[in-house]
Amino acid sequence: MADQKAAKDIEAAPVDSKKDGAREWDAELADNFTGGVVPTTDDPDTPALTWRTVILGCIWAFFLGTCNTVFSFRTNSFSVSGGVAALLAYPMGIFLAKVLPRGKFLGLDFNPGAFTIKEHILIYVLANTAGGRPYGIYNVTAQYFEKAMNNKEVNFWNSLAWIFCSQFIGYGLSGLCRRFLVKPKSMLWPSVLPNIALFNSFHNLNTLTEDKYPGTSRYKAFWIAVGAMGLWHFLPNFFVTGMTSVAFLCLITKDRTVNFLASSRASEGVGILAVSFDWSVITTYYNPMQIPFWATLNYVFMLAFWGWIVAPIIYYTNPYNSPALTGLYTYNDNENVTLRSPFGIMNKQSIYNNKGKAVKVDPTALLDKSYNLNETYYEKNKPFFLTASFSTNYFASFILLGAVLSHIGLWYGKELGKQLKDLIQNKRLDEGQKDIHNELMKSYSDIPEWMYGVYLVVMFVLVSVVTQLTPFKLPIWAPIFGFILALLYVVPIGILTAVSGYQPGLNIITQMIMGFILPGRTIENMVFKSYGYNIMIQALDLTADLKLAHYMHISPISMVFAQGLGTLFGVLCNTGATFYVMDNMKNLLYNDPNWSYNIVLTFLNAGGIWGAISPYRFFIASHYWFFIPLGIPLGMLLPFIPWLLNKAFPSKYWYLINFPILCAFQGGQGRDAAHVVTPLIVGLITNYWLFNKHKPFWTKYNFVIAIGFDVGIAITTILCAILVNIDPKTFHITGPQQGDLGTYYCHGDDYSSALAASG
């Protein structure tokens, strides 16, 4: 490494707990979280964007983009994290530093010397950007897949054009949000800190932590975490799959009602007090080792309140007069395999008709041959119903849409107004931001905001052309309308993400608006949903990478190049792998319960609710569901409660009552429901007890262990796919797994009777 150059000392502004705004409190938390983890010195001469970066980044971009697309069809979808690429790129980078010749080509060095931390980070960003599944790919699967719409007008090339446009337009919005979401010290972005700890440990970058807490190095701690979690993950992922979700209440009582509520596997109950010993399930919605403990408490309360209280109340009181909904499993009433009754269902993402039968959202049922509403089928089968968990999910989602605007406006409004004025007056991005990283980043050229504006105009034209000439149809006015929605929410949701680690989307509001404007039009509804949702999500993902560059002092131009190349690889790999799975892995998708493509089904059924049936028919005209959209005005009011309490009794703890998170119930419909107890325990140990009682230990090891766990389960999941006997044509698994019996002990069964009942 080149010598580090010291920078000016920037003193943190004092925190005033009597202020209404939350910036000061967030800045205090950012200091506590980043101190000893994020470097505060920099050498601008350190090589970053080189041919080593491009070569290794493209290799791992191909691997992650392809693998993660395949894994997205699993019942419990799984992604190979960018940490795997970061891990294995390190020895590869050292090797290339020894064998590549010196010299330049197209302005980039082949081999500038030792493999640097900045090269390593750009490789990770390039690969990780490609590994993120494009949201628009679900339009492709929903429209093309034989078990869905089976629309053969969809092909690889028009899908490629659609994915390209929907993925790249977010760059423009990301660039315009830097002064709001990157430059302020208070914008923590906890999701990037484990990666920083990893890179520091590999490159022995001194952040003063080693002096404060001597002992095992971060590098060794990372490998211990990888090995320990990798070995452990063989148990729930391969040998004892029941460890994925353990319903303890079912083990201590045979009461049928308790057993139903405690059952936690996909398509069962809501998993009251269920625990998981599978790290991939524990971190399904959030990683309790990465986010502040106050955010973990909000998550846990939210999941328990909506999942364990509200959904069961709706199920048993049945305010919608729903017919009996039954699922995959049956209950052994008399300890006799032949005498079984249907086991209820609360945790499923399907739509049901007036007879309680699941509705197919395809041209054989709810849709006609033009993929719009089949009026005859609708009249015969109405009204339609959702499971208790799915309907609760929608109600909470509407509350969130109102709450996030209100919460951010109340606590951050004054500062946002000033920043918007600075944007209009074209002031410096870091105007008024006293921060060591802003000082260090002055050594690098940046991309002006006007260039991002021009880029947005060009992408608007491309999106408009693609959505007129391909099966991914939109009215000509829709791209601009979708951008306005994204523009309204990107900063509020970006702030929520930056301070808490939670990132909601616009999938609900985009579908609702399009459903009112074009009722009965399923494809237009799903395409507008992906477009409006993906602009914002892609913009925030790219903004997180810009914050990583900000923390690690990497040229913004180099970072944007790595992001763009990674996105391009992701477009190609995701589209190609999706068509391969749909065309060549049909036996697996049709017959294996572990590959039931839940994400695709949820996306398709949402298109049926909001597009084909339309919000007016489903929510307004029907007395069964009319109150659900009222969640938006309710959400606008709820954040006033802690804000007014703070006015009367000033304390930063009122601000930590975060209604956008408290109403972020996703339900996990069709997934294992065990995301409350175990994440709370992990959060209590790491980001409460260790953070407050053993801060030096926490600072040195917490984030590097967190990413070590992620890398360990990623490696084990890949090894399990290799070790079992898999037919390359069918992907039929004949290893030691015995199929998915769910939490069979919740069905009144012992193991042998459960096997007999499953056939």
Coordinates of N, CA and C in Angstrom, one line a residue, residues 155 214 255 280-281 343 352 403 408 422 440 444 482-483 533 543 576 608 660 670 687-688 711-712:
N155 N -39.5 -12.9 -25.8 CA -38.3 -13.6 -26.1 C -37.0 -13.0 -25.5
P214 N -6.1 -5.4 21.3 CA -5.1 -6.3 20.7 C -5.7 -7.7 20.7
D255 N -52.4 -29.0 21.3 CA -53.6 -28.2 21.1 C -53.6 -27.8 19.6
S280 N -29.4 -17.9 6.9 CA -30.1 -17.3 5.7 C -31.5 -17.0 6.0
V281 N -32.2 -17.7 6.9 CA -33.6 -17.4 7.3 C -33.5 -16.3 8.3
F343 N -55.6 -28.8 7.2 CA -54.8 -27.9 8.0 C -55.0 -26.5 7.4
Y352 N -57.8 -16.4 -3.7 CA -58.7 -17.5 -3.6 C -60.1 -17.0 -4.1
A403 N -46.7 6.8 6.1 CA -45.8 7.1 7.3 C -44.4 7.6 6.9
I408 N -40.3 11.4 7.7 CA -39.2 12.2 7.2 C -39.4 13.7 7.1
D422 N -30.1 24.6 -2.0 CA -28.7 24.5 -2.5 C -28.6 23.9 -3.9
L440 N -11.6 14.8 2.5 CA -10.7 13.9 1.7 C -11.1 13.8 0.3
Y444 N -10.7 14.4 -5.5 CA -11.1 13.6 -6.7 C -12.2 14.4 -7.5
G482 N -44.1 7.6 -13.7 CA -43.4 6.7 -12.8 C -42.2 7.4 -12.2
F483 N -41.5 8.2 -13.0 CA -40.4 8.9 -12.5 C -40.8 10.0 -11.4
Y533 N -41.0 1.0 -9.4 CA -40.3 0.5 -8.2 C -38.8 0.4 -8.5
T543 N -26.6 4.5 -4.8 CA -26.2 5.5 -3.9 C -25.5 4.9 -2.7
G576 N -30.2 -14.1 -19.6 CA -29.9 -15.4 -20.1 C -30.2 -16.5 -19.2
G608 N -52.5 -9.9 -10.7 CA -53.9 -10.3 -10.8 C -54.8 -9.4 -9.9
P660 N -42.5 4.1 9.9 CA -42.2 3.4 8.6 C -41.7 2.0 8.8
G670 N -45.6 -17.6 1.9 CA -45.0 -18.6 1.2 C -43.6 -19.0 1.6
N687 N -25.4 -5.9 18.9 CA -25.5 -4.5 18.8 C -26.1 -3.8 20.0
Y688 N -26.4 -4.6 21.1 CA -26.7 -3.9 22.4 C -25.7 -4.2 23.4
V711 N -20.6 -15.0 4.0 CA -19.8 -15.7 3.0 C -19.8 -17.2 3.3
G712 N -19.8 -17.6 4.6 CA -19.8 -19.0 4.9 C -21.0 -19.7 4.4

